[in-house]
Short mmCIF file of C-alpha atoms in Angstrom, two decimals:
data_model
loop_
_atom_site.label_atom_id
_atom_site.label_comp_id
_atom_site.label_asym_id
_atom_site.label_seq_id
_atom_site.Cartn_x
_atom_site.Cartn_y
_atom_site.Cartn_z
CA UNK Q 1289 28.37 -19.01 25.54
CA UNK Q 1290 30.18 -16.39 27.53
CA UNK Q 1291 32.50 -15.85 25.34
CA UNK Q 1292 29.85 -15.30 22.69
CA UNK Q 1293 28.27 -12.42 24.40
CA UNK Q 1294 31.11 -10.62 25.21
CA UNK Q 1295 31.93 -10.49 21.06
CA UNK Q 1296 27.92 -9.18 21.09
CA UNK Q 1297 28.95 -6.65 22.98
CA UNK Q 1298 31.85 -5.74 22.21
CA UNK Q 1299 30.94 -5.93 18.30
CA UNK Q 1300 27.30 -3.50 19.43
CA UNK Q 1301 30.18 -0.95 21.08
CA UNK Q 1302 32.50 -0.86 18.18
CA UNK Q 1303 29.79 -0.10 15.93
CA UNK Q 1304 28.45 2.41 17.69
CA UNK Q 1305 31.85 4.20 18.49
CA UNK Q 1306 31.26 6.80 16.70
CA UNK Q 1307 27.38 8.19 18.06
CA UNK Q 1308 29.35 7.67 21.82
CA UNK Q 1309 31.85 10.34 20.64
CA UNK Q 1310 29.03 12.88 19.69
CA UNK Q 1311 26.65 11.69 22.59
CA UNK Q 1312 28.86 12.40 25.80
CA UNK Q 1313 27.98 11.74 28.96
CA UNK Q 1314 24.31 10.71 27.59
CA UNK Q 1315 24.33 7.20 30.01
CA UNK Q 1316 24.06 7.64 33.46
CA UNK Q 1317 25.31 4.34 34.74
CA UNK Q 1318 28.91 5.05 32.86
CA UNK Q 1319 28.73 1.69 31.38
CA UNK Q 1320 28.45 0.86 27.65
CA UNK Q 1321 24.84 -0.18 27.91
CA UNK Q 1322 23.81 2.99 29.35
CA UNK Q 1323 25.41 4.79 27.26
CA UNK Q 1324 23.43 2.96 24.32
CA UNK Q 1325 20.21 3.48 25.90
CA UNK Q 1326 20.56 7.17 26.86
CA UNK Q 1327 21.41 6.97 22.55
CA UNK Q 1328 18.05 5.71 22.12
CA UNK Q 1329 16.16 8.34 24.21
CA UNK Q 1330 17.90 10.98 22.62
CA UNK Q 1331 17.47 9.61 18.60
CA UNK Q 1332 13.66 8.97 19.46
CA UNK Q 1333 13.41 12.91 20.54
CA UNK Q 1334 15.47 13.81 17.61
CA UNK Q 1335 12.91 12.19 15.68
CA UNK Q 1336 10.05 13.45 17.21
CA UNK Q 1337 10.68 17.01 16.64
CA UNK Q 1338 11.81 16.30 13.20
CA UNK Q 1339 8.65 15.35 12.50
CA UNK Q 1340 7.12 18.42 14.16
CA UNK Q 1341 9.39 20.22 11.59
CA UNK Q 1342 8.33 18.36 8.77
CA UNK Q 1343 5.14 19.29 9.85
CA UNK Q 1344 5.57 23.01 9.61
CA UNK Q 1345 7.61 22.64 6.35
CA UNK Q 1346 4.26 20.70 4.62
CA UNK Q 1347 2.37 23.41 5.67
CA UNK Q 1348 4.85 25.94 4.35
CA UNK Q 1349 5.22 24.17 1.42
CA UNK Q 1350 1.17 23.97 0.80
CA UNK Q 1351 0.90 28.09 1.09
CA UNK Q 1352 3.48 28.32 -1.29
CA UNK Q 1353 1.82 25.86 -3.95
CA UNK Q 1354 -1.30 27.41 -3.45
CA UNK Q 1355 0.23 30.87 -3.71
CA UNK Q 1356 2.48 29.39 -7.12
CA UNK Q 1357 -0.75 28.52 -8.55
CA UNK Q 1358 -3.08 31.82 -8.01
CA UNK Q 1359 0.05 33.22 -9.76
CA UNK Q 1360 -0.44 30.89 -12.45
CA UNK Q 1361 -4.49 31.37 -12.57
CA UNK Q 1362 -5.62 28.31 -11.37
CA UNK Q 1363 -8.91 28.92 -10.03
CA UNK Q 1364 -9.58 28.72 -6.26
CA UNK Q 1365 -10.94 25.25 -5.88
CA UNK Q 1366 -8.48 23.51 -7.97
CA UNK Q 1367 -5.42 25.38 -5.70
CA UNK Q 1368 -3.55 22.85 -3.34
CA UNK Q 1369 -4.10 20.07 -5.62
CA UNK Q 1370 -1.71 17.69 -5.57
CA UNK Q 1371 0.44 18.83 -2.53
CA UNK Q 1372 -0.44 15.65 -0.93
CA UNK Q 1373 1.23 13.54 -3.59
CA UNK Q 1374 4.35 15.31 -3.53
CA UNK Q 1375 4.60 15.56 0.12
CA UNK Q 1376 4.47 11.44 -0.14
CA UNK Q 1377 7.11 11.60 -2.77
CA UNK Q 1378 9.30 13.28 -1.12
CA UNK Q 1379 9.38 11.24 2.23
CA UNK Q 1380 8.60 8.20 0.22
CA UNK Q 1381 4.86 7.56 1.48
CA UNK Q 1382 2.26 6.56 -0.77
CA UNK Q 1383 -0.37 9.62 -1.75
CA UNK Q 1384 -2.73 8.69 0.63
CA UNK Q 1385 -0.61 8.73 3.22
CA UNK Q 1386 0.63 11.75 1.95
CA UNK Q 1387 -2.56 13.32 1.93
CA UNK Q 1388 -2.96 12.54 5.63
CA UNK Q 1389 0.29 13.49 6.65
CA UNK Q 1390 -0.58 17.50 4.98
CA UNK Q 1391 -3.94 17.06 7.29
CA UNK Q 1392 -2.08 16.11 10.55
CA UNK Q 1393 0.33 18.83 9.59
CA UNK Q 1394 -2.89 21.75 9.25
CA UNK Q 1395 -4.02 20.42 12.00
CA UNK Q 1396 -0.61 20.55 14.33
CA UNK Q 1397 0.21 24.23 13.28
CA UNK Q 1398 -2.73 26.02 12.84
CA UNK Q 1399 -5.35 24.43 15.62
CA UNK Q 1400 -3.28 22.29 18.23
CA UNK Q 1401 -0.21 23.77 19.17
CA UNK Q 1402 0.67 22.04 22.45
CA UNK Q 1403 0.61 19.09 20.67
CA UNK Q 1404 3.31 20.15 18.00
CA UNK Q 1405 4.82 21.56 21.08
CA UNK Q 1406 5.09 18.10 22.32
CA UNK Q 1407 5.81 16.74 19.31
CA UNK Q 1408 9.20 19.31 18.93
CA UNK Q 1409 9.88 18.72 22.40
CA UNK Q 1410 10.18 14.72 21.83
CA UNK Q 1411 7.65 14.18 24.52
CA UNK Q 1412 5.15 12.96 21.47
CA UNK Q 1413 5.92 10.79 18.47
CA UNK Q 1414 4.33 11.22 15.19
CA UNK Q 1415 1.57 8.44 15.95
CA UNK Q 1416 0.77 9.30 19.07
CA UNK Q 1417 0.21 12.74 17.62
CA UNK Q 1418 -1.80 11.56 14.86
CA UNK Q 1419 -4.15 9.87 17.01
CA UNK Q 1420 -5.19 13.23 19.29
CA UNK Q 1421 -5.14 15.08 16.14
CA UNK Q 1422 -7.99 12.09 15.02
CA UNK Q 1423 -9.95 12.26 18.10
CA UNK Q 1424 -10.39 15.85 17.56
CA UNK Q 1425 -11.45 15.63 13.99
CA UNK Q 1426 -14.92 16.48 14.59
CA UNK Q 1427 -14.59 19.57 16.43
CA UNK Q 1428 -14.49 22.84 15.39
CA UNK Q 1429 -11.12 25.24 15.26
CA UNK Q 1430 -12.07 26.82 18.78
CA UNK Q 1431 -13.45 23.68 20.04
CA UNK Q 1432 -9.96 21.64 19.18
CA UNK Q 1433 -7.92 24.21 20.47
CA UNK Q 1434 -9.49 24.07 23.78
CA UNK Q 1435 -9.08 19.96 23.70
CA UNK Q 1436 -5.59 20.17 23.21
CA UNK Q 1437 -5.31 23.59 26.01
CA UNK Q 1438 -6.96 21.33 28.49
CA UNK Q 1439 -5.00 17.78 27.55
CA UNK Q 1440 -1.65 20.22 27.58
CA UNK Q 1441 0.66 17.41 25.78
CA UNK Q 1442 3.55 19.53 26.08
CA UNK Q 1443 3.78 19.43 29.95
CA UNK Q 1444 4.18 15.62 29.99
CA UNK Q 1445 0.83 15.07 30.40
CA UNK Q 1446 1.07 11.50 28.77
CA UNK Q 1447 4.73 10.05 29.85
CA UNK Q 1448 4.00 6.60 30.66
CA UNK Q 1449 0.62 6.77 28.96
CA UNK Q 1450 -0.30 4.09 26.31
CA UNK Q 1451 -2.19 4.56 23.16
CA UNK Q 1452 -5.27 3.33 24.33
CA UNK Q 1453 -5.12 5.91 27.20
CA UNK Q 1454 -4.07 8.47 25.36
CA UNK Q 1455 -7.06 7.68 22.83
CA UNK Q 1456 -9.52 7.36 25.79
CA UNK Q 1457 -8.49 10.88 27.39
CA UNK Q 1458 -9.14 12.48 23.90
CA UNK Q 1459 -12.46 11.16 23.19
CA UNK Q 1460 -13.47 12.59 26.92
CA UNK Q 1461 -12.18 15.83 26.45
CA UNK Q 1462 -13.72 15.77 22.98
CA UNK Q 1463 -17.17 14.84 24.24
CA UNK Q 1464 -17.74 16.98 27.18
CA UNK Q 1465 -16.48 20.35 24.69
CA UNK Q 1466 -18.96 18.97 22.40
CA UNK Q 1467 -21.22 15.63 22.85
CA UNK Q 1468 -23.31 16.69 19.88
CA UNK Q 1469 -20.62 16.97 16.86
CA UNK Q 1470 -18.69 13.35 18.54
CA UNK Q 1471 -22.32 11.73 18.41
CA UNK Q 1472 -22.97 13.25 14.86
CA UNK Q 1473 -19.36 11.76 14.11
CA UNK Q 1474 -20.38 7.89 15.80
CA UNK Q 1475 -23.51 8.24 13.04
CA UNK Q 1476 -21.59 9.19 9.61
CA UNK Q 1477 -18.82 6.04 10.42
CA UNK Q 1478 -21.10 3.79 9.23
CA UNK Q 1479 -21.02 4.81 5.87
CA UNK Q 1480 -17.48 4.74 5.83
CA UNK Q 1481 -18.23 0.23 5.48
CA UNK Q 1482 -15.81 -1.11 4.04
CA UNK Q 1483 -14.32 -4.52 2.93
CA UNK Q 1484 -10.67 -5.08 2.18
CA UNK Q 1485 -7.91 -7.30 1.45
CA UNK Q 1486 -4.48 -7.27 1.73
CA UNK Q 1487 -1.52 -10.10 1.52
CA UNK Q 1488 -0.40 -12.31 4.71
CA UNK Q 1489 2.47 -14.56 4.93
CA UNK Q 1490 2.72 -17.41 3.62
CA UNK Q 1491 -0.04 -17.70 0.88
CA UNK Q 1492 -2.57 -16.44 3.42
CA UNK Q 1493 -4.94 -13.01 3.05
CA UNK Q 1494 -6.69 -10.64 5.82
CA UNK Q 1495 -10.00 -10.35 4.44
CA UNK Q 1496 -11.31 -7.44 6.68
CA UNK Q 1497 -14.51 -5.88 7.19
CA UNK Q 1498 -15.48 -2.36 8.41
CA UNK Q 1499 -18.62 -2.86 9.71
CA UNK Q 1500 -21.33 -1.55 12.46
CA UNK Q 1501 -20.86 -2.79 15.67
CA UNK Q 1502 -24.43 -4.23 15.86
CA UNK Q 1503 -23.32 -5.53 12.09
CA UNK Q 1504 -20.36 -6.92 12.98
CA UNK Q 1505 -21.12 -8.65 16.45
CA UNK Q 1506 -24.38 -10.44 14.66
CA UNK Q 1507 -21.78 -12.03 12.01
CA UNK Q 1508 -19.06 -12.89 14.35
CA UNK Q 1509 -21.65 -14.94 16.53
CA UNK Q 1510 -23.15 -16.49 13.70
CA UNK Q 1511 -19.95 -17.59 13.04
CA UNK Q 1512 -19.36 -18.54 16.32
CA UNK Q 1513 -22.48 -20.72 16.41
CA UNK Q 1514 -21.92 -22.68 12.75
CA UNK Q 1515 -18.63 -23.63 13.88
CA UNK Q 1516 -19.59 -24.51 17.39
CA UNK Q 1517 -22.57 -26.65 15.96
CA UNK Q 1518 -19.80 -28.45 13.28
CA UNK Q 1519 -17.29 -29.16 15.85
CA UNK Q 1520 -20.25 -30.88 18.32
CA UNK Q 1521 -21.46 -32.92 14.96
CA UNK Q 1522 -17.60 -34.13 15.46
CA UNK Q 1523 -15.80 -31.96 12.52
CA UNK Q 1524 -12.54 -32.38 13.30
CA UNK Q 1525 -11.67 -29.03 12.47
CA UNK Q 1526 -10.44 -26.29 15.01
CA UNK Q 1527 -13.21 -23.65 15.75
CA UNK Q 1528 -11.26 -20.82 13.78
CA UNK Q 1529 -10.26 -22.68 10.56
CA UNK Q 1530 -14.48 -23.98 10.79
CA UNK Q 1531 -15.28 -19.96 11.22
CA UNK Q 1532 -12.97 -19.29 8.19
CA UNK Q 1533 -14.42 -21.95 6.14
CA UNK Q 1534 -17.67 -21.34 6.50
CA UNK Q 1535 -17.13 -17.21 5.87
CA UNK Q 1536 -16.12 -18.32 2.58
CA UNK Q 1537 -18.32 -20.61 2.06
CA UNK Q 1538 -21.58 -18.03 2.80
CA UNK Q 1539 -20.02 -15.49 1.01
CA UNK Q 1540 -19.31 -17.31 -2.10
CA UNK Q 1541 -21.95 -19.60 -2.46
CA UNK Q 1542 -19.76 -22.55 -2.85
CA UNK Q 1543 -17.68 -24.96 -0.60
CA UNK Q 1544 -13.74 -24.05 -1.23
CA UNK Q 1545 -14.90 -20.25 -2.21
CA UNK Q 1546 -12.78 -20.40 -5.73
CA UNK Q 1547 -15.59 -21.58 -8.20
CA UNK Q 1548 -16.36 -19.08 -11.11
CA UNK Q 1549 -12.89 -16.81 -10.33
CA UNK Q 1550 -10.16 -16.65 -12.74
CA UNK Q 1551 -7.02 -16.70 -10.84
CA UNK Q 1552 -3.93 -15.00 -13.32
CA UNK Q 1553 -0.55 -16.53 -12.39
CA UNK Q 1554 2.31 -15.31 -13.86
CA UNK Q 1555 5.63 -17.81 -14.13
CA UNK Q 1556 7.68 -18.86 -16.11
CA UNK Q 1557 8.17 -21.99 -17.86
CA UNK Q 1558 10.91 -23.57 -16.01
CA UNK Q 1559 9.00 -23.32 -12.85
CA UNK Q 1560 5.90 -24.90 -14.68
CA UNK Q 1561 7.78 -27.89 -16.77
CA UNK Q 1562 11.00 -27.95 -15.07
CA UNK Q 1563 10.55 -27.78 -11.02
CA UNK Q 1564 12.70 -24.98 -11.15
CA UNK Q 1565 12.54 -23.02 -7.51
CA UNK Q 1566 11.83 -19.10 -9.48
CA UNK Q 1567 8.83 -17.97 -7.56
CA UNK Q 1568 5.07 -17.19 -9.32
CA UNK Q 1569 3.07 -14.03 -8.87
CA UNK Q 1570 -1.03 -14.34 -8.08
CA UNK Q 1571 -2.57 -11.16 -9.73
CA UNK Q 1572 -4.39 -9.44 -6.37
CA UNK Q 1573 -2.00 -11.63 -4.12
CA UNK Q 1574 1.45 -10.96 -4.99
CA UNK Q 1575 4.82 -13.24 -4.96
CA UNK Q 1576 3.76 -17.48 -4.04
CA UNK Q 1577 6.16 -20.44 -3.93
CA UNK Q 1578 6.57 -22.31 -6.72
CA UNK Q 1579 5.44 -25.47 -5.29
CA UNK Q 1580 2.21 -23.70 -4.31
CA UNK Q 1581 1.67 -22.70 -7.60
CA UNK Q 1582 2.61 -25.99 -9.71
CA UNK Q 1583 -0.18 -27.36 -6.97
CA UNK Q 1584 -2.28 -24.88 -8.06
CA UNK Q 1585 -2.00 -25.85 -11.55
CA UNK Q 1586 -2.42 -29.49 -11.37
CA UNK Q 1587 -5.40 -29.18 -8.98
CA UNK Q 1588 -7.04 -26.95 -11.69
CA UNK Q 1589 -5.95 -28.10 -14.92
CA UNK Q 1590 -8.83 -30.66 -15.70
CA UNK Q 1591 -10.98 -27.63 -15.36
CA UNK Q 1592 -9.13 -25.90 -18.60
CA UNK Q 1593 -6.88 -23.49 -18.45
CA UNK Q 1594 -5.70 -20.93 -21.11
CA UNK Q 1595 -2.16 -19.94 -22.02
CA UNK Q 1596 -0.03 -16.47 -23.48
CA UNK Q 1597 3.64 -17.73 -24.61
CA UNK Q 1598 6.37 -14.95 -24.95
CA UNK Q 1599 7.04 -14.52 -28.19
CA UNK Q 1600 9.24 -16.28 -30.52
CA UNK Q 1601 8.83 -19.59 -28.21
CA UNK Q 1602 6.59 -22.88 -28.75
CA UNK Q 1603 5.07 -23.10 -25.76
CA UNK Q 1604 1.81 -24.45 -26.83
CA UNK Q 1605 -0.57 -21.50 -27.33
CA UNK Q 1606 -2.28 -22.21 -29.81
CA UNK Q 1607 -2.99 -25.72 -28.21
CA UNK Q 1608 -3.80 -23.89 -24.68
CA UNK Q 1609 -6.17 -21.44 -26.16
CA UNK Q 1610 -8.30 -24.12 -28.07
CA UNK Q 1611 -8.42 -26.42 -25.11
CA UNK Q 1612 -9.80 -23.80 -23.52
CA UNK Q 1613 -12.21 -23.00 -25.56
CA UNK Q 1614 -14.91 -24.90 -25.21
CA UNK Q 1615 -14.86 -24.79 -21.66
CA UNK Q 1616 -14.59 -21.60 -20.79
CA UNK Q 1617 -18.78 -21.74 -19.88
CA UNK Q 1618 -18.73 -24.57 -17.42
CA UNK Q 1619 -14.84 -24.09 -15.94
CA UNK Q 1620 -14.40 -24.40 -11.75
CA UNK Q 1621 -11.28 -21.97 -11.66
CA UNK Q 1622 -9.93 -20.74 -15.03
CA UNK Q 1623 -5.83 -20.59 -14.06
CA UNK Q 1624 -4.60 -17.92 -17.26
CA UNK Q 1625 -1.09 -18.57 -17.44
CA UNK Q 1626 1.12 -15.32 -18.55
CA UNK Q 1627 4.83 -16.45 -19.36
CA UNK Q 1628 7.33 -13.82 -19.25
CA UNK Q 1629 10.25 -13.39 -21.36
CA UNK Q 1630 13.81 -14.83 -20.03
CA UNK Q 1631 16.01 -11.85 -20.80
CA UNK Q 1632 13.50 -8.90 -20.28
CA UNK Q 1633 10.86 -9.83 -18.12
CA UNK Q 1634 8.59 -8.20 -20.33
CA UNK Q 1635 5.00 -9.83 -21.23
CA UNK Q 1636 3.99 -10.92 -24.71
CA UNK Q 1637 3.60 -7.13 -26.74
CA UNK Q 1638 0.62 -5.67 -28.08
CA UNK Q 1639 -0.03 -2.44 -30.08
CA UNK Q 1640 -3.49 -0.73 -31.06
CA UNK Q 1641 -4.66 2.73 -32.36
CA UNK Q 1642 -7.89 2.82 -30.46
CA UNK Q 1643 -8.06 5.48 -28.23
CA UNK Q 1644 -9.31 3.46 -25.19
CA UNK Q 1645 -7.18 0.57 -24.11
CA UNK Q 1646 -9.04 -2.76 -25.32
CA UNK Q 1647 -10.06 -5.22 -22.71
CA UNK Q 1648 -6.77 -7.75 -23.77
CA UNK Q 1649 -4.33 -4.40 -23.04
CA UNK Q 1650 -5.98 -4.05 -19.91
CA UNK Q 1651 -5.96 -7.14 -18.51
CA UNK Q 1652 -1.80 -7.28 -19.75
CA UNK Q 1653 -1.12 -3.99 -18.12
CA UNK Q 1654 -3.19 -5.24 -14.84
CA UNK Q 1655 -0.85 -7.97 -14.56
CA UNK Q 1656 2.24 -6.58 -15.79
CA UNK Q 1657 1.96 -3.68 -13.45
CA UNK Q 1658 0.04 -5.34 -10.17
CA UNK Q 1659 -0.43 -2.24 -8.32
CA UNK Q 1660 -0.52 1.30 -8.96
CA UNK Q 1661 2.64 2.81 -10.98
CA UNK Q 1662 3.02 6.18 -8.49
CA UNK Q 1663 6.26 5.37 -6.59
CA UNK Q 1664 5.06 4.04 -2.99
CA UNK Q 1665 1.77 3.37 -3.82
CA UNK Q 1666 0.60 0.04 -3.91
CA UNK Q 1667 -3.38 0.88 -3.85
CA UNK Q 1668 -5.08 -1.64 -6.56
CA UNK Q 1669 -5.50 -0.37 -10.37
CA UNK Q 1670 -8.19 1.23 -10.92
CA UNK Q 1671 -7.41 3.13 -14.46
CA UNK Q 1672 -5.67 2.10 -17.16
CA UNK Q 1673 -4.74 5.15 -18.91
CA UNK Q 1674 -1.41 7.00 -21.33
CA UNK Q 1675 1.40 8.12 -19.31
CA UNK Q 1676 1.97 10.69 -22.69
CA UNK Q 1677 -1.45 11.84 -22.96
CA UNK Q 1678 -3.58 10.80 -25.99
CA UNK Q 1679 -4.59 14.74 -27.09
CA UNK Q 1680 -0.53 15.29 -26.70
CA UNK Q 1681 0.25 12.88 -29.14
CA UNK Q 1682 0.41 10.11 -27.06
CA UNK Q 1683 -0.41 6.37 -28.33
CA UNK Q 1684 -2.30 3.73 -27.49
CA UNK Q 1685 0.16 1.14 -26.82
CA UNK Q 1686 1.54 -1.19 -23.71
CA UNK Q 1687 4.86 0.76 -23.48
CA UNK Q 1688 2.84 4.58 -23.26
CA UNK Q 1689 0.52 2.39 -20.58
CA UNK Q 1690 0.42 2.71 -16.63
CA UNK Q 1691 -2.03 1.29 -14.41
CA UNK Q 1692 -2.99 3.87 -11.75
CA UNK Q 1693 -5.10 4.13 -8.66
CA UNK Q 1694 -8.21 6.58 -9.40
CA UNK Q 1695 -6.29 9.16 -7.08
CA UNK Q 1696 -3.03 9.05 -8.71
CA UNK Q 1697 -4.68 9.45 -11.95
CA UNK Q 1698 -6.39 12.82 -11.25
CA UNK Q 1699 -3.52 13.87 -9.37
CA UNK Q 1700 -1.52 13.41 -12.62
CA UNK Q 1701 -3.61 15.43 -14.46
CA UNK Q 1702 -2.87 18.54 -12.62
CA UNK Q 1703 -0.75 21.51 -13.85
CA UNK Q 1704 2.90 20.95 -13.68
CA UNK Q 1705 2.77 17.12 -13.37
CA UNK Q 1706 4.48 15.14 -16.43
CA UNK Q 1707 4.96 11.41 -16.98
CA UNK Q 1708 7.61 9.83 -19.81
CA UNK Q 1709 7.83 6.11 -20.68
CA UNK Q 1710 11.07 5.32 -21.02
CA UNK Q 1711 12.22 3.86 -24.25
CA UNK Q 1712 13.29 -0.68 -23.96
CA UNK Q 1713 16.22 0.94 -26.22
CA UNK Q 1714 17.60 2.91 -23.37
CA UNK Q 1715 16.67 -0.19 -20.95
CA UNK Q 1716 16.95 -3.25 -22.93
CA UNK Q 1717 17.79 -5.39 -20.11
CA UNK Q 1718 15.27 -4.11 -17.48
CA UNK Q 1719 11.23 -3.70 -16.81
CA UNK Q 1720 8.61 -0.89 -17.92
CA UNK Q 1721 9.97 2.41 -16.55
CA UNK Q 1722 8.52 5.71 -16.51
CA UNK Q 1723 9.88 9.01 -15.61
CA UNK Q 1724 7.33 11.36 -13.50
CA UNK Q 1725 7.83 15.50 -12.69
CA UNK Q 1726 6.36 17.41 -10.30
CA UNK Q 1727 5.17 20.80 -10.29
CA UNK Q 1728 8.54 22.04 -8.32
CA UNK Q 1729 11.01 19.44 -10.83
CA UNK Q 1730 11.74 16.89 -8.86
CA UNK Q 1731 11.69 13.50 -10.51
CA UNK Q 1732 11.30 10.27 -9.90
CA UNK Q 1733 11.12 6.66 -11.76
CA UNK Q 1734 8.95 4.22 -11.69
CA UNK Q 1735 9.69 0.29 -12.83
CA UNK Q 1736 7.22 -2.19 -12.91
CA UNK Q 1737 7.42 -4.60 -10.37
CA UNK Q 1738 9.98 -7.44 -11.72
CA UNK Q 1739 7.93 -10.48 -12.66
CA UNK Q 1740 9.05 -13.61 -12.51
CA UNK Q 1741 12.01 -15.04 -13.67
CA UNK Q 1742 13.60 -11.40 -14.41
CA UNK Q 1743 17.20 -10.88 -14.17
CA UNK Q 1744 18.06 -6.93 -13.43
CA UNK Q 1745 20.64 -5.40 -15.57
CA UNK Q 1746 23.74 -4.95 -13.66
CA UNK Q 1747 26.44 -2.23 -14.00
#
C-alpha cells in the first residue's frame, strides 16, 4: 500500500512538472504538495478575474452590437437582441444562461464595481458574484451601488465567508437601503410558480415545485401526515417512498401515476427481440437501460401498443398499427415504439408541402431531436419550425426541420442569424446536422442527439 502511494505521488508530480516550472516558489512548505496547493490558489484567482474580464468584454461586446445595429437601422427596441445567445455560444452556455451571464456582466461594470473589483482580484468567484449581484436586483442604480460601497467585496470582506453568509449580509444591506422595493420583490416571487422536471440517475426524475412558502409547507405536511397515517396502518413502505407515492398518486388521479400518458421509446430492434445491451431513449427522460425498457414493454404490452419500422424492414407495422387500433380509447399506457435505422440512425422519413408541420412531423421531429437544436441548450421543444425559412424558399420537410425552445426561435429570427440543414449526401453516415451563423460569422453545428443504436462515422 505504501508503495502504491508513493507511484500517486510521484505520477501527480510528473504530471504537473511543467505548471511547477512556471509557478516558482508558489508552496510555502517546499514540498511537492505545497507546491500543488499554492497551484490551486493561484489557478482559482486566475479564474476569477478572467471572469471579471469576460465580464467587461460582454459588455463591450453588447455596445458594439447595439451600435452595429443602429448602423444597420434596426429600431431602438429591437437593438441588443440576441447578444445573449451569442455570448452562450461562444463560452458554450445555453441562451439562457447566456442571457444571465450579459445581466451579471451590466450589472458588475456599470453599478457594482467593488464587486468586479473582487472578482479581478480573485478574492470573488463568478457564483459568489452572481449571488450579490441577485440580492441586489431590486434596487435601484444608486441604491446598488451603495450595497456593494458598504459590503466593500474587494477588501476581503468575505474570506472565509460561505454562501449562505454571504447571501444573508446582502439581503441586510439590501433591506435597510431600501425595505420597501425588497418587500415589493418578496410579493412579485410568487408569480414566478413554477413546476419542473429534469432527469436523475438511474431512471429516476426531480419533479420540483416553486411554490409559496405558506403553499409549499401546507403540501409537504400533508404529505407528511398521509404517509405517517399509512406507515401506522402497517404499510411497509419507508415514509419518503409513501410521500412519493402518494404525490403521484393525488396529482394524477390514479395509483402508479402512468394511466392515460403515452410514453415514446425509441430502440432498436435488437434490444427489443434480441436482448441486445444498446440502450433506449424515453422522450422527456432521456437515455434508460435496456432491461428497463424491455420491462417496460412487457408490463405494457397487453394494454396495446403501436409501432413505426425503418424503412425497407418487416418489422410488423402494419400488424402493430392495427392492433392498436381499436384500443387506442380504453389503453393504460400507450408505449409508441420508434425504430431507428442501423446504418444512419435516422427515423422513418416523411415529406409534405403544407406550410405548417402536420401533427405526425411533429411528433417525429420531437423525438428525433429531444431537446432544443441551439448548441448547449437542452430547454424542452417548444416550436417546430424551418431552419431555411418557408418565405425563403424553404420546405416543409423533416430534413429543413429543427425543434427549438420558444427563445431560440425568436432569437433566430433576428438580423444576421442564418441556419443551413446539412445535406445526408454530405453526411451519409451520421445524424441531422445543421449549420447556424451569427450576426459577427461565427458558426457552429448542430447534430441531433444520436439515437439509439447509431454508429458515428469515423475518419
Amino acid at each position: 500500500m505504501k508503495q502504491i502511494r508513493e507511484g500517486q505521488a510521484k505520477s501527480a508530480a510528473l504530471s504537473a512538472a511543467p505548471l511547477l516550472a512556471v509557478s516558482g516558489d508558489v508552496g510555502r512548505t517546499g514540498t511537492i504538495s505545497g507546491d500543488l496547493i499554492g497551484q490551486l490558489r493561484v489557478l482559482e484567482e486566475m479564474k476569477s478575474a478572467i471572469s471579471g474580464l469576460q465580464a467587461q468584454i460582454a459588455v463591450a461586446f453588447d455596445l458594439a452590437q447595439r451600435a452595429e445595429q443602429a448602423e444597420a437601422g434596426v429600431p431602438a427596441a429591437e437593438r441588443g437582441k440576441g447578444v445573449g445567445a451569442q455570448v452562450a455560444l461562444a463560452r458554450r452556455e445555453s441562451p439562457n444562461r447566456g442571457s444571465r451571464l450579459v445581466g451579471l456582466a451590466k450589472a458588475l461594470v456599470t453599478e457594482m464595481p467593488r464587486t468586479l473589483a473582487a472578482l479581478n482580484k480573485g478574492l470573488l468567484n463568478e457564483w459568489r458574484a452572481t449571488l450579490l449581484v441577485k440580492e441586489t436586483a431590486c434596487l435601484s442604480v444608486e441604491d446598488r451601488a451603495a450595497v456593494d460601497a458598504e459590503l466593500a467585496p474587494d477588501t476581503g470582506t468575505f474570506d472565509g465567508v460561505g454562501d449562505r453568509a454571504l447571501v444573508a449580509a446582502a439581503k441586510a444591506a439590501a433591506y435597510r437601503r431600501d425595505p420597501r422595493s425588497v418587500a415589493q420583490r418578496a410579493s412579485h416571487a410568487a408569480t414566478e410558480r413554477t413546476v419542473s422536471l429534469r432527469p436523475a440517475p438511474d431512471t429516476m426524475t426531480y419533479l420540483t415545485a416553486l411554490l409559496p412558502v405558506a403553499q409549499g409547507v401546507a403540501a409537504y405536511a400533508a404529505l407528511t401526515r398521509a404517509a405517517d397515517a399509512a406507515r401506522s396502518s402497517g404499510d411497509p413502505r419507508g415514509r419518503g417512498q409513501a410521500m412519493a407515492d402518494t404525490l403521484t398518486e393525488r396529482i394524477t388521479g390514479t395509483p402508479g401515476g402512468v394511466a392515460g400518458v403515452e410514453l415514446q421509446l425509441v430502440m432498436t430492434d435488437r434490444t427489443l427481440f434480441q436482448s441486445d445491451s444498446e440502450p433506449a431513449r424515453l422522450h422527456g427522460y432521456g437515455i434508460v437501460p435496456a432491461d428497463w425498457a424491455r420491462t417496460l414493454i412487457r408490463a405494457e404490452e397487453p394494454a396495446g401498443t403501436k409501432a413505426a419500422a425503418e424503412p425497407g424492414t418487416q418489422t410488423g407495422t402494419q400488424a402493430g398499427t392495427n392492433a392498436a387500433a381499436g384500443q387506442d380509447q380504453d389503453f393504460a399506457v400507450w408505449v409508441r415504439r420508434l425504430y431507428t435505422a442501423p446504418q444512419s440512425g435516422d427515423l422513418l422519413a416523411m415529406d409534405s408541402k403544407a406550410r405548417l408541420f402536420p401533427h405526425r412531423h411533429r411528433r417525429f421531429i420531437q423525438a428525433r431531436d429531444h431537446t432544443c437544436r441551439t448548441p448547449y441548450c437542452d430547454a424542452p421543444i417548444r416550436h417546430i419550425d424551418h431552419i431555411v425559412p418557408w418565405h425563403l424558399g424553404g420546405t416543409t420537410t423533416l430534413d429543413n426541420a429543427a425543434g427549438l425552445c420558444e427563445a431560440c426561435n425568436h432569437t433566430k429570427e433576428n438580423p444576421g442569424w442564418t441556419a443551413t440543414p446539412l445535406s445526408a449526401e454530405a453526411l451519409p453516415a451520421d445524424t441531422h446536422t445543421l449549420h447556424i451563423s451569427t450576426p459577427t460569422g461565427h458558426s457552429y453545428q448542430s447534430k441531433a442527439p444520436p439515437l439509439p443504436g447509431h454508429r458515428p462515422s469515423r475518419t
